[in-house]
Coordinates of C-alpha atoms and ligand atoms in Angstrom, one line a residue:
M1 CA 12.5 -38.1 0.0
P2 CA 14.9 -39.9 2.1
K3 CA 15.1 -43.7 1.2
E4 CA 13.9 -46.3 3.7
N5 CA 15.8 -46.4 6.9
Q6 CA 17.8 -43.4 6.2
E7 CA 18.7 -41.4 9.2
L8 CA 17.1 -37.8 8.5
V9 CA 17.7 -34.3 10.3
L10 CA 14.8 -31.9 9.6
V11 CA 15.5 -28.3 8.8
I12 CA 12.2 -26.4 9.6
D13 CA 12.3 -23.3 7.9
F14 CA 10.7 -20.1 9.4
G15 CA 12.0 -17.7 6.5
G16 CA 15.9 -17.7 7.5
Q17 CA 18.3 -16.6 4.8
Y18 CA 20.6 -19.5 5.5
N19 CA 18.2 -22.4 5.4
Q20 CA 19.8 -24.0 2.7
L21 CA 23.0 -23.5 4.3
I22 CA 22.1 -25.5 7.4
A23 CA 21.0 -28.3 5.4
R24 CA 24.2 -28.5 3.4
R25 CA 26.4 -28.4 6.4
V26 CA 24.3 -31.0 8.1
R27 CA 24.7 -33.3 5.0
D28 CA 28.3 -32.7 4.6
S29 CA 28.7 -33.8 8.0
G30 CA 27.4 -37.2 6.8
V31 CA 23.7 -37.1 7.6
Y32 CA 20.8 -36.8 5.1
C33 CA 18.9 -33.4 5.7
E34 CA 15.6 -32.0 4.4
I35 CA 14.3 -28.6 4.5
V36 CA 10.3 -28.2 5.4
S37 CA 8.4 -25.3 6.0
Y38 CA 6.8 -24.4 9.5
K39 CA 3.5 -24.7 7.6
K40 CA 3.7 -28.4 7.2
N41 CA 1.5 -30.5 8.9
I42 CA 3.0 -31.3 12.3
A43 CA 1.5 -35.0 12.2
E44 CA 3.3 -35.5 8.6
I45 CA 6.6 -34.1 10.4
K46 CA 6.4 -36.6 12.9
A47 CA 5.8 -39.5 10.4
M48 CA 9.1 -38.8 8.6
N49 CA 10.7 -39.7 11.9
P50 CA 13.4 -37.3 12.1
K51 CA 16.5 -38.1 14.2
G52 CA 16.8 -34.2 15.1
I53 CA 14.9 -31.1 13.9
I54 CA 16.6 -27.7 13.4
F55 CA 14.7 -24.5 13.4
T56 CA 15.9 -21.8 11.1
G57 CA 16.2 -18.1 11.4
G58 CA 13.9 -15.9 10.3
P59 CA 12.9 -12.3 10.1
N60 CA 9.9 -12.2 12.5
S61 CA 9.5 -11.5 16.3
A62 CA 8.5 -14.7 18.1
Y63 CA 6.5 -12.6 20.8
L64 CA 4.2 -11.1 17.9
E65 CA 0.6 -12.7 17.4
D66 CA 1.1 -13.5 13.6
S67 CA 4.7 -14.5 13.7
P68 CA 5.4 -18.1 12.3
K69 CA 4.8 -20.5 15.1
I70 CA 4.9 -24.5 15.6
A71 CA 2.6 -27.0 17.5
E72 CA 3.9 -27.1 20.8
E73 CA 3.6 -30.7 21.0
I74 CA 6.8 -31.0 18.7
Y75 CA 8.8 -30.2 22.0
S76 CA 7.6 -33.3 23.8
W77 CA 8.2 -35.9 21.3
G78 CA 11.7 -36.5 22.6
V79 CA 13.1 -35.7 19.2
P80 CA 16.1 -33.4 19.7
I81 CA 15.6 -30.0 18.4
L82 CA 18.2 -27.3 17.9
G83 CA 16.8 -23.6 17.3
I84 CA 18.9 -21.0 15.5
C85 CA 18.3 -17.3 15.8
Y86 CA 14.8 -16.8 15.3
G87 CA 14.3 -20.7 16.2
S88 CA 15.9 -20.1 19.7
Q89 CA 13.6 -17.2 20.4
L90 CA 10.5 -19.1 19.3
I91 CA 11.4 -22.1 21.4
S92 CA 12.2 -19.8 24.3
H93 CA 8.9 -17.6 24.0
Q94 CA 6.7 -21.0 23.4
L95 CA 8.1 -22.7 26.5
G96 CA 8.0 -19.8 29.1
G97 CA 10.9 -17.5 28.6
V98 CA 11.1 -13.9 28.1
V99 CA 11.9 -12.8 24.7
C100 CA 11.9 -9.1 23.5
K101 CA 13.4 -6.1 21.6
A102 CA 17.1 -6.1 22.7
P103 CA 18.4 -2.9 24.3
E104 CA 21.5 -3.2 21.5
R105 CA 20.9 -4.9 18.4
E106 CA 23.9 -7.3 17.7
Y107 CA 25.1 -8.0 14.3
G108 CA 28.3 -9.1 13.0
K109 CA 31.3 -11.3 14.4
T110 CA 31.1 -11.5 18.0
L111 CA 33.3 -12.9 20.8
V112 CA 30.9 -15.5 22.9
D113 CA 31.8 -17.3 26.0
L114 CA 31.1 -20.9 25.8
D115 CA 30.4 -23.6 28.6
T116 CA 32.0 -26.3 26.5
T117 CA 30.5 -29.2 28.8
S118 CA 27.6 -28.6 26.5
P119 CA 27.4 -31.4 24.1
M120 CA 27.0 -28.7 21.4
F121 CA 30.4 -27.3 22.3
E122 CA 32.4 -30.0 22.8
T123 CA 36.1 -29.5 21.9
L124 CA 35.6 -26.0 21.2
P125 CA 37.6 -23.1 22.8
K126 CA 36.1 -21.2 25.7
Q127 CA 35.8 -18.1 23.8
N128 CA 34.6 -18.4 20.1
I129 CA 34.0 -15.9 17.3
C130 CA 30.2 -16.3 16.4
W131 CA 28.1 -14.7 13.7
M132 CA 25.2 -12.5 15.4
S133 CA 22.3 -10.9 13.5
H134 CA 19.4 -10.0 15.7
N135 CA 17.1 -7.4 16.9
D136 CA 15.3 -9.4 19.7
Y137 CA 16.8 -11.4 22.5
I138 CA 16.2 -13.8 24.9
K139 CA 15.9 -12.0 27.9
E140 CA 15.4 -15.0 30.1
A141 CA 15.6 -18.7 29.1
A142 CA 12.7 -20.6 29.5
P143 CA 12.2 -22.7 32.5
G144 CA 14.4 -25.9 32.6
F145 CA 17.0 -24.4 30.2
K146 CA 20.8 -23.9 31.5
I147 CA 22.5 -21.3 29.8
V148 CA 25.7 -22.5 28.1
A149 CA 26.9 -19.2 26.0
S150 CA 26.6 -15.4 26.7
T151 CA 27.9 -12.2 25.3
P152 CA 27.8 -8.8 27.1
N153 CA 24.9 -7.8 25.4
C154 CA 23.1 -11.3 24.8
P155 CA 22.6 -12.9 28.1
V156 CA 21.2 -16.1 26.5
A157 CA 23.4 -16.9 23.5
A158 CA 22.9 -20.5 23.7
A159 CA 20.9 -23.0 26.3
E160 CA 19.8 -26.4 26.7
D161 CA 17.2 -28.6 28.3
A162 CA 19.1 -31.7 28.4
E163 CA 16.1 -33.6 29.7
R164 CA 14.0 -32.6 26.8
K165 CA 16.6 -32.6 24.4
L166 CA 16.1 -28.9 23.4
Y167 CA 18.9 -26.7 22.4
I168 CA 18.9 -23.2 21.4
V169 CA 21.6 -20.8 20.1
Q170 CA 21.0 -17.4 19.3
F171 CA 24.1 -17.0 16.8
H172 CA 24.4 -18.6 13.4
P173 CA 26.5 -21.9 13.4
E174 CA 26.0 -22.3 9.6
V175 CA 27.6 -19.3 8.4
L176 CA 31.3 -19.5 8.0
H177 CA 31.9 -16.2 10.2
T178 CA 31.3 -18.4 13.0
E179 CA 34.7 -20.3 13.9
N180 CA 33.9 -23.9 14.5
G181 CA 30.3 -23.4 13.2
I182 CA 30.2 -26.8 11.2
K183 CA 31.5 -28.5 14.5
I184 CA 28.6 -27.1 16.5
L185 CA 26.5 -28.5 14.2
S186 CA 27.9 -31.8 13.7
N187 CA 28.2 -32.2 17.4
F188 CA 24.5 -31.5 17.5
V189 CA 23.7 -34.4 14.9
Y190 CA 26.2 -36.7 16.6
N191 CA 26.5 -36.1 20.3
V192 CA 22.9 -35.0 20.6
C193 CA 20.4 -36.9 17.8
G194 CA 23.0 -39.8 17.8
C195 CA 23.3 -40.1 14.3
A196 CA 25.4 -42.6 12.7
G197 CA 26.3 -40.5 9.6
T198 CA 25.1 -42.7 6.8
W199 CA 24.7 -40.2 4.4
K200 CA 27.5 -40.9 1.6
M201 CA 27.4 -40.0 -2.1
D202 CA 28.6 -43.6 -3.5
S203 CA 25.7 -45.3 -1.7
F204 CA 23.4 -42.5 -3.2
V205 CA 24.6 -43.2 -6.5
E206 CA 24.3 -46.7 -6.2
E207 CA 20.5 -46.8 -5.0
T208 CA 19.4 -44.4 -7.0
V209 CA 20.9 -46.2 -10.4
K210 CA 19.0 -49.4 -8.5
A211 CA 15.6 -47.1 -8.3
L212 CA 15.9 -45.8 -11.8
K213 CA 16.2 -49.5 -13.2
A214 CA 13.1 -50.6 -11.2
K215 CA 11.1 -47.6 -12.1
I216 CA 11.9 -47.5 -15.7
G217 CA 11.8 -51.1 -16.4
D218 CA 12.0 -51.4 -20.1
G219 CA 10.8 -47.8 -20.8
K220 CA 12.2 -45.2 -23.1
V221 CA 13.8 -42.0 -21.7
L222 CA 14.7 -38.8 -23.4
C223 CA 17.2 -36.5 -21.7
A224 CA 18.1 -32.8 -23.1
L225 CA 21.7 -32.6 -22.4
S226 CA 22.7 -29.0 -22.2
G227 CA 26.5 -30.0 -21.1
G228 CA 26.2 -28.2 -17.8
V229 CA 26.6 -30.0 -14.6
D230 CA 23.3 -30.9 -13.6
S231 CA 22.2 -32.3 -16.9
S232 CA 25.3 -34.2 -17.4
V233 CA 25.1 -35.8 -14.1
C234 CA 21.4 -36.7 -14.6
A235 CA 22.3 -38.2 -18.0
A236 CA 25.4 -40.2 -16.6
M237 CA 23.1 -41.7 -14.0
L238 CA 20.3 -42.6 -16.3
A239 CA 23.2 -44.1 -18.5
K240 CA 24.2 -46.2 -15.7
A241 CA 20.9 -47.3 -15.0
I242 CA 19.2 -47.9 -18.6
G243 CA 22.1 -47.7 -21.1
K244 CA 20.5 -47.8 -24.7
Q245 CA 17.2 -47.0 -23.5
L246 CA 18.3 -43.5 -22.7
T247 CA 18.2 -41.1 -25.7
C248 CA 20.0 -37.7 -25.2
V249 CA 19.9 -34.7 -27.4
F250 CA 22.3 -32.0 -27.2
V251 CA 22.0 -28.8 -29.2
D252 CA 24.9 -27.1 -30.3
H253 CA 23.4 -23.8 -31.1
G254 CA 27.0 -22.5 -32.2
L255 CA 27.1 -20.2 -29.2
L256 CA 29.0 -22.6 -26.9
R257 CA 32.3 -22.0 -25.2
K258 CA 35.2 -22.9 -27.1
N259 CA 35.6 -27.1 -27.3
E260 CA 32.4 -27.4 -25.3
R261 CA 30.8 -29.6 -27.9
E262 CA 33.7 -31.8 -28.1
E263 CA 34.0 -32.2 -24.4
V264 CA 30.3 -33.1 -24.4
C265 CA 30.5 -35.3 -27.5
G266 CA 33.8 -37.0 -26.0
V267 CA 31.8 -38.1 -23.0
F268 CA 28.6 -38.8 -24.1
G269 CA 28.8 -39.5 -28.0
E270 CA 30.0 -42.7 -29.8
G271 CA 33.2 -44.3 -28.4
G272 CA 32.5 -42.1 -25.2
Q273 CA 32.0 -43.3 -21.3
F274 CA 28.4 -44.4 -22.1
D275 CA 26.4 -47.0 -24.1
I276 CA 23.5 -44.8 -24.8
N277 CA 21.9 -42.9 -28.1
F278 CA 23.2 -39.6 -28.3
I279 CA 21.9 -37.1 -30.7
C280 CA 24.3 -33.9 -31.1
V281 CA 21.9 -31.5 -33.3
D282 CA 24.2 -29.1 -35.2
A283 CA 22.1 -26.0 -35.4
A284 CA 24.9 -23.3 -35.3
D285 CA 23.7 -22.1 -38.6
R286 CA 20.0 -21.8 -37.6
F287 CA 20.6 -19.9 -34.6
L288 CA 23.2 -17.7 -35.9
G289 CA 20.9 -16.9 -38.9
K290 CA 18.0 -16.2 -36.7
L291 CA 20.0 -13.8 -34.6
A292 CA 21.7 -11.8 -37.4
G293 CA 21.2 -8.1 -37.0
V294 CA 19.5 -8.4 -33.7
C295 CA 21.0 -6.4 -30.9
A296 CA 18.6 -6.2 -28.0
P297 CA 19.3 -8.6 -25.3
E298 CA 15.8 -9.9 -24.8
G299 CA 15.2 -10.2 -28.6
K300 CA 18.4 -12.7 -28.6
R301 CA 17.0 -14.4 -25.8
K302 CA 13.8 -15.1 -27.2
I303 CA 15.1 -16.0 -30.4
I304 CA 17.2 -18.4 -28.7
G305 CA 14.6 -19.9 -26.5
E306 CA 11.9 -20.1 -29.3
E307 CA 14.5 -21.8 -31.6
F308 CA 15.5 -24.3 -29.3
I309 CA 11.8 -25.7 -29.0
R310 CA 11.7 -26.0 -32.5
V311 CA 14.6 -28.0 -32.8
F312 CA 13.8 -30.2 -29.7
E313 CA 10.2 -30.5 -31.5
E314 CA 12.0 -31.9 -34.7
E315 CA 14.1 -34.5 -32.7
G316 CA 11.2 -35.4 -30.6
K317 CA 8.9 -36.2 -33.8
K318 CA 12.1 -38.3 -35.2
I319 CA 12.2 -40.4 -31.8
G320 CA 8.7 -40.9 -31.2
K321 CA 6.8 -41.6 -27.9
V322 CA 9.3 -42.0 -25.0
D323 CA 8.0 -43.0 -21.4
Y324 CA 10.0 -40.8 -19.6
L325 CA 11.6 -37.0 -19.9
A326 CA 14.3 -36.6 -17.6
Q327 CA 15.3 -33.5 -16.1
G328 CA 18.4 -32.4 -14.0
T329 CA 16.1 -30.5 -11.1
I330 CA 18.3 -30.2 -8.1
Y331 CA 17.3 -29.4 -4.5
P332 CA 17.8 -25.6 -4.6
D333 CA 15.5 -25.6 -7.5
V334 CA 12.9 -27.4 -5.5
V335 CA 13.5 -25.1 -2.5
E336 CA 13.5 -21.7 -4.1
S337 CA 10.2 -22.8 -6.3
G338 CA 8.5 -22.4 -2.9
L339 CA 9.0 -22.3 0.9
G340 CA 11.0 -25.5 1.8
G341 CA 9.3 -28.7 1.5
E342 CA 6.0 -27.0 0.5
S343 CA 7.3 -26.7 -2.8
A344 CA 8.0 -30.3 -3.3
T345 CA 5.2 -30.7 -6.2
I346 CA 5.9 -27.6 -8.0
K347 CA 8.0 -28.0 -11.0
S348 CA 10.8 -25.7 -11.9
H349 CA 12.4 -26.1 -15.2
H350 CA 15.5 -24.1 -14.2
N351 CA 17.9 -26.3 -15.9
V352 CA 17.2 -26.8 -19.3
G353 CA 14.8 -23.8 -19.7
G354 CA 11.6 -23.9 -22.0
L355 CA 11.3 -27.6 -22.0
P356 CA 9.3 -29.0 -24.8
D357 CA 5.9 -29.6 -23.6
F358 CA 4.9 -31.3 -26.9
V359 CA 7.2 -34.1 -26.6
D360 CA 5.1 -37.0 -25.8
F361 CA 6.0 -38.8 -22.4
K362 CA 4.3 -40.1 -19.4
E363 CA 6.2 -38.9 -16.7
I364 CA 9.3 -36.8 -15.7
V365 CA 12.1 -38.5 -14.0
E366 CA 14.4 -36.1 -11.9
P367 CA 17.2 -38.1 -10.3
L368 CA 19.0 -35.0 -8.9
R369 CA 16.0 -33.4 -6.9
D370 CA 17.4 -34.4 -3.5
L371 CA 21.1 -33.1 -4.2
F372 CA 22.8 -30.0 -3.6
K373 CA 24.9 -28.4 -6.3
D374 CA 28.0 -29.7 -4.4
E375 CA 26.7 -33.1 -4.0
V376 CA 25.8 -33.1 -7.9
R377 CA 29.3 -32.8 -8.8
Q378 CA 30.6 -35.5 -6.1
A379 CA 27.6 -37.6 -7.8
G380 CA 29.3 -36.8 -11.0
R381 CA 32.8 -37.8 -9.9
E382 CA 31.4 -41.1 -8.6
L383 CA 29.7 -41.9 -11.8
G384 CA 33.3 -41.3 -13.5
L385 CA 32.6 -38.1 -15.1
P386 CA 35.5 -36.0 -16.2
E387 CA 36.5 -33.1 -13.7
Y388 CA 36.0 -30.7 -16.6
L389 CA 32.4 -31.6 -16.5
V390 CA 31.7 -31.8 -13.0
A391 CA 33.6 -28.8 -12.1
R392 CA 31.8 -26.6 -14.7
Q393 CA 31.0 -22.8 -13.5
P394 CA 27.5 -21.8 -14.5
F395 CA 26.9 -21.1 -18.2
P396 CA 23.7 -19.3 -19.4
G397 CA 21.4 -21.1 -21.6
P398 CA 21.6 -18.5 -24.6
G399 CA 25.3 -19.0 -24.4
L400 CA 27.8 -16.5 -25.9
A401 CA 24.9 -14.6 -27.5
I402 CA 24.2 -12.7 -24.1
R403 CA 28.1 -12.3 -23.8
I404 CA 28.5 -10.2 -27.0
I405 CA 27.1 -6.9 -26.5
G406 CA 25.2 -5.6 -29.9
D407 CA 24.4 -8.2 -32.9
V408 CA 26.2 -11.5 -33.0
T409 CA 28.2 -13.0 -36.0
P410 CA 30.2 -16.1 -36.3
E411 CA 33.5 -13.7 -36.1
K412 CA 32.5 -12.5 -32.9
V413 CA 31.5 -15.7 -31.5
A414 CA 34.9 -16.9 -32.5
I415 CA 36.5 -14.1 -30.7
V416 CA 35.0 -14.4 -27.4
Q417 CA 35.5 -18.3 -27.6
D418 CA 39.3 -17.7 -28.1
A419 CA 39.6 -14.8 -25.5
D420 CA 37.4 -16.7 -22.9
A421 CA 39.4 -19.8 -23.4
I422 CA 42.5 -18.0 -22.6
Y423 CA 41.2 -16.3 -19.5
R424 CA 39.6 -19.3 -18.0
E425 CA 43.1 -21.1 -18.8
E426 CA 45.0 -18.5 -16.6
V427 CA 42.3 -18.2 -13.9
D428 CA 42.4 -22.2 -13.5
K429 CA 45.9 -21.9 -12.7
L430 CA 44.9 -20.4 -9.2
P431 CA 44.1 -22.9 -6.4
A432 CA 40.4 -24.1 -6.4
A433 CA 39.7 -22.2 -3.2
E434 CA 40.7 -18.9 -4.9
R435 CA 38.8 -19.2 -7.8
P436 CA 35.7 -16.9 -8.7
S437 CA 32.5 -18.4 -8.6
Q438 CA 32.0 -17.2 -12.2
Y439 CA 34.3 -15.9 -14.6
F440 CA 34.5 -15.5 -18.4
A441 CA 35.0 -13.2 -21.1
A442 CA 32.4 -10.8 -22.8
L443 CA 32.8 -8.8 -26.1
T444 CA 31.9 -5.4 -25.7
N445 CA 30.7 -3.7 -29.1
M446 CA 33.4 -1.1 -28.6
R447 CA 36.2 -0.7 -31.4
S448 CA 39.2 1.9 -30.5
V449 CA 42.6 2.8 -32.2
G450 CA 45.3 0.8 -31.2
V451 CA 49.0 0.1 -32.5
M452 CA 50.4 -3.4 -33.6
G453 CA 53.8 -3.4 -35.0
D454 CA 54.0 -0.4 -37.2
E455 CA 50.4 -0.3 -37.9
R456 CA 47.3 1.3 -36.5
T457 CA 44.6 -0.9 -35.7
Y458 CA 41.0 -0.2 -34.9
D459 CA 39.8 -3.4 -33.1
Y460 CA 37.3 -4.5 -30.3
A461 CA 37.8 -4.1 -26.6
I462 CA 37.1 -7.5 -24.7
A463 CA 35.8 -7.5 -20.9
L464 CA 36.6 -10.0 -18.2
R465 CA 34.3 -10.7 -15.5
A466 CA 35.0 -12.4 -12.2
V467 CA 32.5 -12.6 -9.5
T468 CA 32.0 -14.5 -6.2
T469 CA 28.9 -15.4 -5.0
T470 CA 26.8 -18.3 -3.3
D471 CA 23.3 -17.6 -4.6
F472 CA 23.9 -15.7 -8.0
M473 CA 21.4 -13.1 -6.7
T474 CA 24.1 -10.8 -5.4
A475 CA 27.8 -10.8 -6.3
E476 CA 31.2 -9.4 -5.4
V477 CA 34.0 -8.6 -7.7
T478 CA 36.6 -11.3 -7.1
M479 CA 40.2 -9.4 -6.7
L480 CA 42.0 -11.8 -8.8
P481 CA 45.9 -11.5 -8.4
P482 CA 47.2 -8.6 -10.6
E483 CA 49.5 -11.3 -12.6
T484 CA 46.5 -13.5 -13.5
I485 CA 44.8 -10.4 -15.4
K486 CA 48.2 -9.3 -16.7
T487 CA 49.1 -12.6 -18.2
A488 CA 45.4 -13.1 -19.5
A489 CA 45.3 -9.7 -20.9
N490 CA 48.7 -10.2 -22.7
R491 CA 48.0 -13.4 -24.2
I492 CA 44.4 -12.0 -25.3
V493 CA 45.7 -9.1 -27.1
N494 CA 48.6 -11.5 -28.5
E495 CA 46.7 -14.5 -29.5
V496 CA 43.2 -13.5 -30.4
K497 CA 42.9 -11.3 -33.6
H498 CA 40.9 -8.1 -33.5
I499 CA 41.2 -7.5 -29.9
N500 CA 43.5 -4.6 -28.9
R501 CA 42.1 -3.7 -25.5
V502 CA 41.5 -5.6 -22.4
L503 CA 39.1 -4.2 -19.8
F504 CA 38.2 -5.6 -16.1
D505 CA 34.6 -5.2 -15.1
Y506 CA 34.8 -4.2 -11.3
T507 CA 31.1 -3.9 -10.9
T508 CA 29.1 -5.8 -8.0
K509 CA 25.7 -7.0 -8.7
P510 CA 23.7 -5.1 -8.2
P511 CA 23.7 -2.7 -10.2
A512 CA 25.2 -4.7 -12.8
T513 CA 24.1 -8.4 -13.5
I514 CA 26.6 -11.2 -13.8
E515 CA 26.3 -11.8 -17.4
F516 CA 27.4 -8.8 -19.6
E517 CA 24.7 -8.3 -22.2
Ligands
XMP1 P1 22.8 -12.6 -14.0 O1 23.2 -12.2 -15.4 O2 21.1 -12.5 -14.3 O3 22.9 -14.1 -13.9 O4 23.1 -12.0 -12.8 C1 23.0 -14.8 -12.8 C2 23.2 -16.1 -13.1 O5 22.3 -16.7 -13.9 C3 22.8 -17.2 -15.2 N1 22.1 -16.9 -16.1 C4 21.5 -17.8 -17.0 N2 21.4 -19.1 -16.5 N3 20.0 -19.1 -18.7 C5 20.6 -19.9 -17.5 O6 20.4 -21.2 -17.5 C6 19.8 -18.2 -18.8 O7 19.2 -17.4 -19.5 C7 20.6 -17.2 -17.7 N4 20.8 -15.9 -17.7 C8 21.8 -15.6 -16.7 C9 24.4 -16.6 -15.2 O8 25.4 -17.1 -16.0 C10 24.6 -16.4 -13.6 O9 25.2 -17.6 -13.3

């Protein structure tokens, strides 16, 4: 929820695939933004007192009876509205324009003629590449609207009714394929909505720390720390707010990446940055013991999940009653667990996976539930966390067990840890913008013949993976520079014992998954 007096732009979600992207862009421009469902009660939307409203795209046809609609009174509030794609068609349809199936479907990068006197297009060129993706189109703009952009196939690519402060664009300014798209959105929030741009991460951190102090008082908080970005930033935020009233439990299941345990303990443990109670549970033998001989991926996952719960149960008993359980839930978890703001009360346990329901606590605290991932990283930097923690790529809860095909042994874990560390070191030499979303080494269970010096070897093949993705539901293969792969491969076979072959995984998701299990 926005803090008191904080200016807010609301994204009303009509089922568009880019709803989160719109909100992120608005926040990036310095204005706090939330996503709510089009089903949300209109009086509640009004009570949120938004400075501006953005309607998202969506897969429906605005002119059909049962397509998502919104109460028309919203158009008379005097609150600026920007309709994108479906949103633009809905506004046009509801206000008396003509929306119908387009004679030509428009899809992809399209050159659009802009009227740059529109406040939306201030400082833009007169012709701009925009991302189009629509089957329907606005044949005639609604009365009162002036057309401010068009293409040969799309007579109303953008229009505005400056008096009622209603603005519509058929294309998607939120996707990067639209040149100057970010500028269009920031023009809307600044030129049209008159926002001042008060959303800054340093003030968010400061205010959240203050609010946590007030809420928790002298209560005790337990935080399960995985070493991932979200739980680390969550712990750091609480550490700053309540110090020794916080206990963090970090379980080393023996399946972490190389040096990961030392890195987490170095920051949160004794002599680290924070004055908290920190428990590092050394449970490697337990987990590896339970995993011995287990080959099936689901079997491994189940064992690890159950063992985690057992470890927490034991630690929980030692700690006794706590007042709050801290969770690193972030805004996409909230949005994805339902449609937009409708989901606000649905709890998702994405981050720590299988939380101990039996820990005796009063309430959950989720200091990051308003933040997008990039903002979480930024908050982490504000809190002084080192870059290797805040910039970390996703790492699955079951750890390296699901990056080793077949049974897991301590030797195999060591092999994959070493190879993975080398590979990451080489990829990390690339400029940040060129690095994949996720990249790691996995141990195939395949052994083959090789030659080392005068000797014949019979050793493992390691697989390297590099994918680019925004949602982790689908992924493209990242074409790393050949030199990076070659150097990593050379170093791995030279420096890691029992590897005599390095393979690169060229599979997209689908059909493969990102993990290699
Ligand atoms: P897949 O392999 O399903 O992975 O394509 C998609 C994303 O989810 C991560 N992943 C997990 N994260 N616990 C987690 O916290 C898990 O059990 C888990 N399995 C996969 C994976 O790293 C990728 O980012």
